């Protein structure tokens, strides 16, 4: 719902500016939300997406009438082609999948929902995954609005999709080559605003293996009958592998003693199927 809200707000802004067509560069959940929103608003939509995007997502995106241009082996290459197209066609509007204030504002409402559901009680910790930073930036902004900046945040990435963790260690934005199977986290670098904001919060960065992420997906499917992508499996692994207390302690952060629950942001189930999960399990020799 947050992605759809974000996309609708930006779309209406673009249409008010006179745009005749909307262009994006995500083949993941943001791209799917973009295609759906354009369909509901009856506006043409074209997505430039990398070659690794699965047939599952291609089918879902096309089901909403979006035009797809497959180009480049990663998000940055597809994004560059989208920007070239926009330069050559001034009547189209470009929407970035994660580096846009409206995206962050929409995602910030997640914290409002948490606050409502917990009747105002602070969580003892919020666990989320990180790709380009759009979701995490929204959570940080939501914590600011709710006066919860002291709530511990555990930001999870997978090896080979850990541009945020590497940037924190280098104290500057680091560009990586994405090798993780968690393609939803597949940005080479994070949004610059994230690097500016995160030091103001009680945030700890953690990197897990793809295998641990897949184990999280399998266990969640077994226990709750929900299929999620490895990006989400990494978040779930923080609980299943009891990583929260030790990780926060290592980084001199503390798991809050306020009695509130640990909150996991489990997002991203569009690009998963029983067949795909079984393939991942076989790849890492895991029972499934």
CSV table of C-alpha atoms in Angstrom, one decimal:
chain,number,residue,atom,x,y,z
A,1,UNK,CA,0.0,0.0,0.0
A,2,UNK,CA,2.8,2.4,0.8
A,3,UNK,CA,4.4,1.9,-2.6
A,4,UNK,CA,1.1,2.5,-4.4
A,5,UNK,CA,0.5,5.7,-2.3
A,6,UNK,CA,3.9,6.9,-3.2
A,7,UNK,CA,3.5,6.2,-6.9
A,8,UNK,CA,0.1,7.8,-7.1
A,9,UNK,CA,1.3,11.0,-5.5
A,10,UNK,CA,4.3,11.3,-7.9
A,11,UNK,CA,2.2,10.3,-10.9
A,12,UNK,CA,-0.3,13.0,-10.3
A,13,UNK,CA,2.5,15.6,-9.9
A,14,UNK,CA,4.0,14.5,-13.2
A,15,UNK,CA,0.6,14.6,-15.0
A,16,UNK,CA,-0.1,18.1,-13.6
A,17,UNK,CA,3.3,19.1,-15.1
A,18,UNK,CA,2.0,18.0,-18.6
A,19,UNK,CA,3.6,14.6,-18.9
A,20,UNK,CA,2.0,12.2,-21.4
A,21,UNK,CA,3.8,9.1,-20.4
A,22,UNK,CA,5.5,7.8,-17.2
A,23,UNK,CA,8.9,6.1,-17.3
A,24,UNK,CA,10.7,4.1,-14.6
A,25,UNK,CA,13.6,1.7,-14.1
A,26,UNK,CA,12.6,-1.0,-11.7
A,27,UNK,CA,11.7,-4.6,-12.4
A,28,UNK,CA,11.0,-5.2,-8.7
A,29,UNK,CA,8.2,-4.2,-6.4
A,30,UNK,CA,8.6,-0.5,-7.2
A,31,UNK,CA,8.2,-1.3,-10.9
A,32,UNK,CA,5.2,-3.4,-10.2
A,33,UNK,CA,3.6,-0.7,-8.2
A,34,UNK,CA,4.3,1.8,-10.9
A,35,UNK,CA,2.7,-0.4,-13.6
A,36,UNK,CA,-0.4,-1.0,-11.5
A,37,UNK,CA,-0.8,2.7,-10.6
A,38,UNK,CA,-0.4,3.8,-14.2
A,39,UNK,CA,-3.0,1.2,-15.2
A,40,UNK,CA,-5.5,2.6,-12.6
A,41,UNK,CA,-4.8,6.1,-13.8
A,42,UNK,CA,-5.1,5.1,-17.5
A,43,UNK,CA,-1.7,6.6,-18.3
A,44,UNK,CA,1.0,4.9,-20.5
A,45,UNK,CA,3.9,3.5,-18.7
A,46,UNK,CA,7.3,2.3,-19.8
A,47,UNK,CA,9.8,0.5,-17.6
A,48,UNK,CA,13.5,0.0,-18.4
A,49,UNK,CA,14.6,-3.1,-16.5
A,50,UNK,CA,17.7,-5.2,-16.3
A,51,UNK,CA,18.2,-8.7,-17.8
A,52,UNK,CA,18.0,-10.5,-14.5
A,53,UNK,CA,14.4,-9.7,-13.8
A,54,UNK,CA,12.4,-12.9,-13.5
A,55,UNK,CA,9.7,-14.2,-15.7
A,56,UNK,CA,7.4,-14.0,-12.7
A,57,UNK,CA,7.8,-10.2,-12.5
A,58,UNK,CA,7.8,-9.7,-16.3
A,59,UNK,CA,4.4,-11.4,-16.4
A,60,UNK,CA,3.0,-9.4,-13.5
A,61,UNK,CA,4.2,-6.0,-14.9
A,62,UNK,CA,2.9,-6.7,-18.4
A,63,UNK,CA,-0.4,-7.7,-17.0
A,64,UNK,CA,-1.0,-4.1,-16.2
A,65,UNK,CA,-0.2,-3.0,-19.7
A,66,UNK,CA,3.2,-1.5,-19.1
A,67,UNK,CA,5.7,-1.4,-21.9
A,68,UNK,CA,9.0,-3.2,-21.0
A,69,UNK,CA,12.4,-2.5,-22.4
A,70,UNK,CA,15.0,-5.0,-21.1
A,71,UNK,CA,18.5,-3.5,-21.1
A,72,UNK,CA,21.7,-3.8,-19.0
A,73,UNK,CA,22.7,-6.4,-16.5
A,74,UNK,CA,21.9,-4.4,-13.4
A,75,UNK,CA,19.6,-1.6,-12.1
A,76,UNK,CA,22.1,1.2,-12.8
A,77,UNK,CA,22.5,0.3,-16.4
A,78,UNK,CA,18.7,0.1,-16.9
A,79,UNK,CA,18.3,3.4,-15.0
A,80,UNK,CA,20.8,5.1,-17.2
A,81,UNK,CA,18.9,4.0,-20.4
A,82,UNK,CA,15.7,5.3,-18.9
A,83,UNK,CA,17.2,8.7,-18.2
A,84,UNK,CA,18.5,8.8,-21.8
A,85,UNK,CA,15.0,8.1,-23.1
A,86,UNK,CA,13.6,10.9,-20.9
A,87,UNK,CA,16.2,13.4,-22.2
A,88,UNK,CA,15.1,12.6,-25.8
A,89,UNK,CA,11.4,12.8,-25.0
A,90,UNK,CA,10.5,15.9,-23.0
A,91,UNK,CA,6.8,15.0,-22.6
A,92,UNK,CA,7.5,11.9,-20.4
A,93,UNK,CA,8.0,12.0,-16.7
A,94,UNK,CA,10.7,9.9,-14.9
A,95,UNK,CA,10.1,8.3,-11.5
A,96,UNK,CA,13.0,6.9,-9.5
A,97,UNK,CA,12.2,3.7,-7.6
A,98,UNK,CA,13.9,4.7,-4.3
A,99,UNK,CA,15.7,8.1,-4.5
A,100,UNK,CA,12.8,10.5,-4.3
A,101,UNK,CA,11.3,12.4,-1.3
A,102,UNK,CA,7.8,11.3,-2.1
A,103,UNK,CA,8.9,7.7,-1.9
A,104,UNK,CA,10.4,8.3,1.5
A,105,UNK,CA,7.4,10.2,2.8
A,106,UNK,CA,5.1,7.4,1.7
A,107,UNK,CA,7.2,4.8,3.4
A,108,UNK,CA,7.3,6.9,6.5
A,109,UNK,CA,3.7,6.0,7.1
A,110,UNK,CA,4.8,2.5,8.0
A,111,UNK,CA,6.0,3.9,11.4
A,112,UNK,CA,2.6,5.6,11.8
A,113,UNK,CA,0.9,2.2,11.3
A,114,UNK,CA,3.3,0.6,13.8
A,115,UNK,CA,2.5,3.3,16.4
A,116,UNK,CA,-1.2,2.9,15.9
A,117,UNK,CA,-1.1,-0.9,16.1
A,118,UNK,CA,1.0,-0.8,19.3
A,119,UNK,CA,-1.2,1.9,20.8
A,120,UNK,CA,1.7,4.3,21.1
A,121,UNK,CA,4.2,1.8,22.6
A,122,UNK,CA,7.7,2.1,21.3
A,123,UNK,CA,9.1,-1.0,19.6
A,124,UNK,CA,12.2,-2.5,21.3
A,125,UNK,CA,13.8,-2.7,17.9
A,126,UNK,CA,12.8,-2.3,14.2
A,127,UNK,CA,14.5,-4.7,11.7
A,128,UNK,CA,14.4,-4.0,8.0
A,129,UNK,CA,16.3,-4.8,4.8
A,130,UNK,CA,18.2,-2.2,2.8
A,131,UNK,CA,18.7,-1.9,-1.0
A,132,UNK,CA,19.0,1.6,-2.4
A,133,UNK,CA,17.6,3.1,0.8
A,134,UNK,CA,14.1,4.2,-0.1
A,135,UNK,CA,12.4,2.0,2.6
A,136,UNK,CA,15.0,2.7,5.3
A,137,UNK,CA,14.8,6.5,4.6
A,138,UNK,CA,11.1,6.3,5.0
A,139,UNK,CA,11.4,4.5,8.3
A,140,UNK,CA,13.9,7.1,9.6
A,141,UNK,CA,11.6,9.9,8.6
A,142,UNK,CA,8.7,8.2,10.2
A,143,UNK,CA,10.7,7.8,13.4
A,144,UNK,CA,11.5,11.5,13.3
A,145,UNK,CA,7.8,12.4,13.0
A,146,UNK,CA,6.9,10.1,15.8
A,147,UNK,CA,9.7,11.3,18.1
A,148,UNK,CA,11.1,7.8,18.2
A,149,UNK,CA,14.6,8.5,17.0
A,150,UNK,CA,16.1,6.5,19.9
A,151,UNK,CA,14.4,3.2,18.8
A,152,UNK,CA,17.1,0.7,17.7
A,153,UNK,CA,17.1,-0.1,14.0
A,154,UNK,CA,18.8,-3.2,12.6
A,155,UNK,CA,19.4,-2.7,8.9
A,156,UNK,CA,20.1,-5.9,7.1
A,157,UNK,CA,21.8,-6.6,3.7
A,158,UNK,CA,23.1,-9.7,2.0
A,159,UNK,CA,26.7,-10.3,0.9
A,160,UNK,CA,27.0,-8.9,-2.6
A,161,UNK,CA,24.2,-6.4,-2.1
A,162,UNK,CA,25.8,-4.6,0.9
A,163,UNK,CA,26.5,-1.1,-0.5
A,164,UNK,CA,25.1,0.6,2.7
A,165,UNK,CA,27.3,-1.4,5.0
A,166,UNK,CA,30.4,-0.8,2.9
A,167,UNK,CA,29.6,2.9,2.7
A,168,UNK,CA,29.2,3.1,6.5
A,169,UNK,CA,32.6,1.5,7.0
A,170,UNK,CA,34.2,3.8,4.4
A,171,UNK,CA,32.4,6.9,5.7
A,172,UNK,CA,31.4,7.7,2.1
A,173,UNK,CA,29.2,6.3,-0.7
A,174,UNK,CA,30.7,3.1,-2.0
A,175,UNK,CA,29.6,1.6,-5.3
A,176,UNK,CA,29.6,-2.2,-5.5
A,177,UNK,CA,29.1,-4.9,-8.1
A,178,UNK,CA,25.9,-6.7,-7.1
A,179,UNK,CA,26.3,-10.5,-6.8
A,180,UNK,CA,23.7,-11.5,-4.3
A,181,UNK,CA,20.6,-13.5,-5.3
A,182,UNK,CA,18.5,-10.9,-3.3
A,183,UNK,CA,17.9,-8.9,-6.4
A,184,UNK,CA,15.4,-6.6,-4.7
A,185,UNK,CA,18.5,-5.2,-2.8
A,186,UNK,CA,20.4,-4.9,-6.0
A,187,UNK,CA,21.5,-1.3,-6.0
A,188,UNK,CA,25.2,-0.5,-6.6
A,189,UNK,CA,25.0,2.4,-4.2
A,190,UNK,CA,22.6,3.9,-1.7
A,191,UNK,CA,20.7,7.2,-1.9
A,192,UNK,CA,23.0,10.1,-0.7
A,193,UNK,CA,20.4,11.3,1.7
A,194,UNK,CA,20.6,8.0,3.6
A,195,UNK,CA,24.3,8.6,4.3
A,196,UNK,CA,23.4,12.1,5.6
A,197,UNK,CA,20.6,10.9,7.9
A,198,UNK,CA,21.6,7.6,9.4
A,199,UNK,CA,24.1,9.0,12.0
A,200,UNK,CA,21.3,10.8,13.8
A,201,UNK,CA,19.7,7.4,14.6
A,202,UNK,CA,20.3,4.4,16.8
A,203,UNK,CA,21.1,2.3,13.7
A,204,UNK,CA,23.2,-0.9,13.3
A,205,UNK,CA,24.1,-2.4,10.0
A,206,UNK,CA,24.4,-6.1,9.5
A,207,UNK,CA,25.4,-8.3,6.5
A,208,UNK,CA,24.2,-11.9,6.1
A,209,UNK,CA,24.9,-14.6,3.5
A,210,UNK,CA,22.4,-15.5,0.8
A,211,UNK,CA,22.1,-18.9,2.4
A,212,UNK,CA,21.0,-17.5,5.7
A,213,UNK,CA,18.5,-15.3,3.8
A,214,UNK,CA,17.0,-18.3,2.0
A,215,UNK,CA,16.8,-20.2,5.3
A,216,UNK,CA,14.7,-17.3,6.6
A,217,UNK,CA,12.4,-17.6,3.5
A,218,UNK,CA,11.9,-21.4,4.0
A,219,UNK,CA,11.2,-21.1,7.7
A,220,UNK,CA,8.7,-18.3,7.2
A,221,UNK,CA,6.9,-20.4,4.5
A,222,UNK,CA,6.8,-23.4,6.8
A,223,UNK,CA,5.5,-21.5,9.8
A,224,UNK,CA,3.2,-18.9,8.3
A,225,UNK,CA,2.5,-20.2,4.8
A,226,UNK,CA,3.8,-17.0,3.1
A,227,UNK,CA,6.3,-16.8,0.3
A,228,UNK,CA,8.8,-14.0,0.4
A,229,UNK,CA,12.0,-13.1,-1.5
A,230,UNK,CA,15.5,-13.5,-0.1
A,231,UNK,CA,15.6,-9.8,0.7
A,232,UNK,CA,12.9,-10.4,3.2
A,233,UNK,CA,14.4,-13.7,4.3
A,234,UNK,CA,17.4,-11.8,5.5
A,235,UNK,CA,15.2,-9.6,7.7
A,236,UNK,CA,13.5,-12.7,9.1
A,237,UNK,CA,16.8,-14.4,9.8
A,238,UNK,CA,17.5,-11.7,12.4
A,239,UNK,CA,14.9,-13.4,14.6
A,240,UNK,CA,15.2,-17.0,13.4
A,241,UNK,CA,19.0,-16.9,14.0
A,242,UNK,CA,18.7,-14.8,17.2
A,243,UNK,CA,21.0,-12.1,15.8
A,244,UNK,CA,19.4,-9.1,17.3
A,245,UNK,CA,20.9,-9.0,20.9
A,246,UNK,CA,24.4,-10.0,19.8
A,247,UNK,CA,24.5,-7.7,16.8
A,248,UNK,CA,23.3,-4.6,18.7
A,249,UNK,CA,25.8,-5.4,21.5
A,250,UNK,CA,28.7,-5.6,19.1
A,251,UNK,CA,27.8,-2.2,17.8
A,252,UNK,CA,27.4,-0.7,21.3
A,253,UNK,CA,23.7,-0.3,20.8
A,254,UNK,CA,21.1,-1.7,23.2
A,255,UNK,CA,17.9,-3.6,22.7
A,256,UNK,CA,15.4,-1.4,24.3
A,257,UNK,CA,14.0,-2.5,27.7
A,258,UNK,CA,10.7,-0.6,27.2
A,259,UNK,CA,8.7,-3.9,26.9
A,260,UNK,CA,7.7,-3.2,23.3
A,261,UNK,CA,7.9,-5.9,20.6
A,262,UNK,CA,10.6,-6.3,18.0
A,263,UNK,CA,9.1,-5.2,14.7
A,264,UNK,CA,10.1,-6.8,11.4
A,265,UNK,CA,9.4,-5.0,8.1
A,266,UNK,CA,8.7,-8.0,5.9
A,267,UNK,CA,8.2,-6.6,2.4
A,268,UNK,CA,8.7,-8.1,-1.0
A,269,UNK,CA,6.8,-11.2,-1.9
A,270,UNK,CA,6.0,-10.5,-5.5
A,271,UNK,CA,9.0,-12.1,-7.0
A,272,UNK,CA,8.8,-15.5,-5.4
A,273,UNK,CA,7.1,-18.9,-6.1
A,274,UNK,CA,7.3,-22.4,-4.7
A,275,UNK,CA,9.4,-23.4,-7.6
A,276,UNK,CA,11.9,-20.5,-7.1
A,277,UNK,CA,12.2,-21.1,-3.4
A,278,UNK,CA,12.9,-24.8,-4.1
A,279,UNK,CA,15.7,-23.8,-6.6
A,280,UNK,CA,17.2,-21.6,-4.0
A,281,UNK,CA,17.0,-24.4,-1.4
A,282,UNK,CA,18.8,-26.8,-3.8
A,283,UNK,CA,21.4,-24.2,-4.6
A,284,UNK,CA,22.4,-23.9,-0.9
A,285,UNK,CA,21.7,-27.6,-0.1
A,286,UNK,CA,18.9,-26.7,2.3
A,287,UNK,CA,15.8,-28.9,3.1
A,288,UNK,CA,12.6,-27.5,1.7
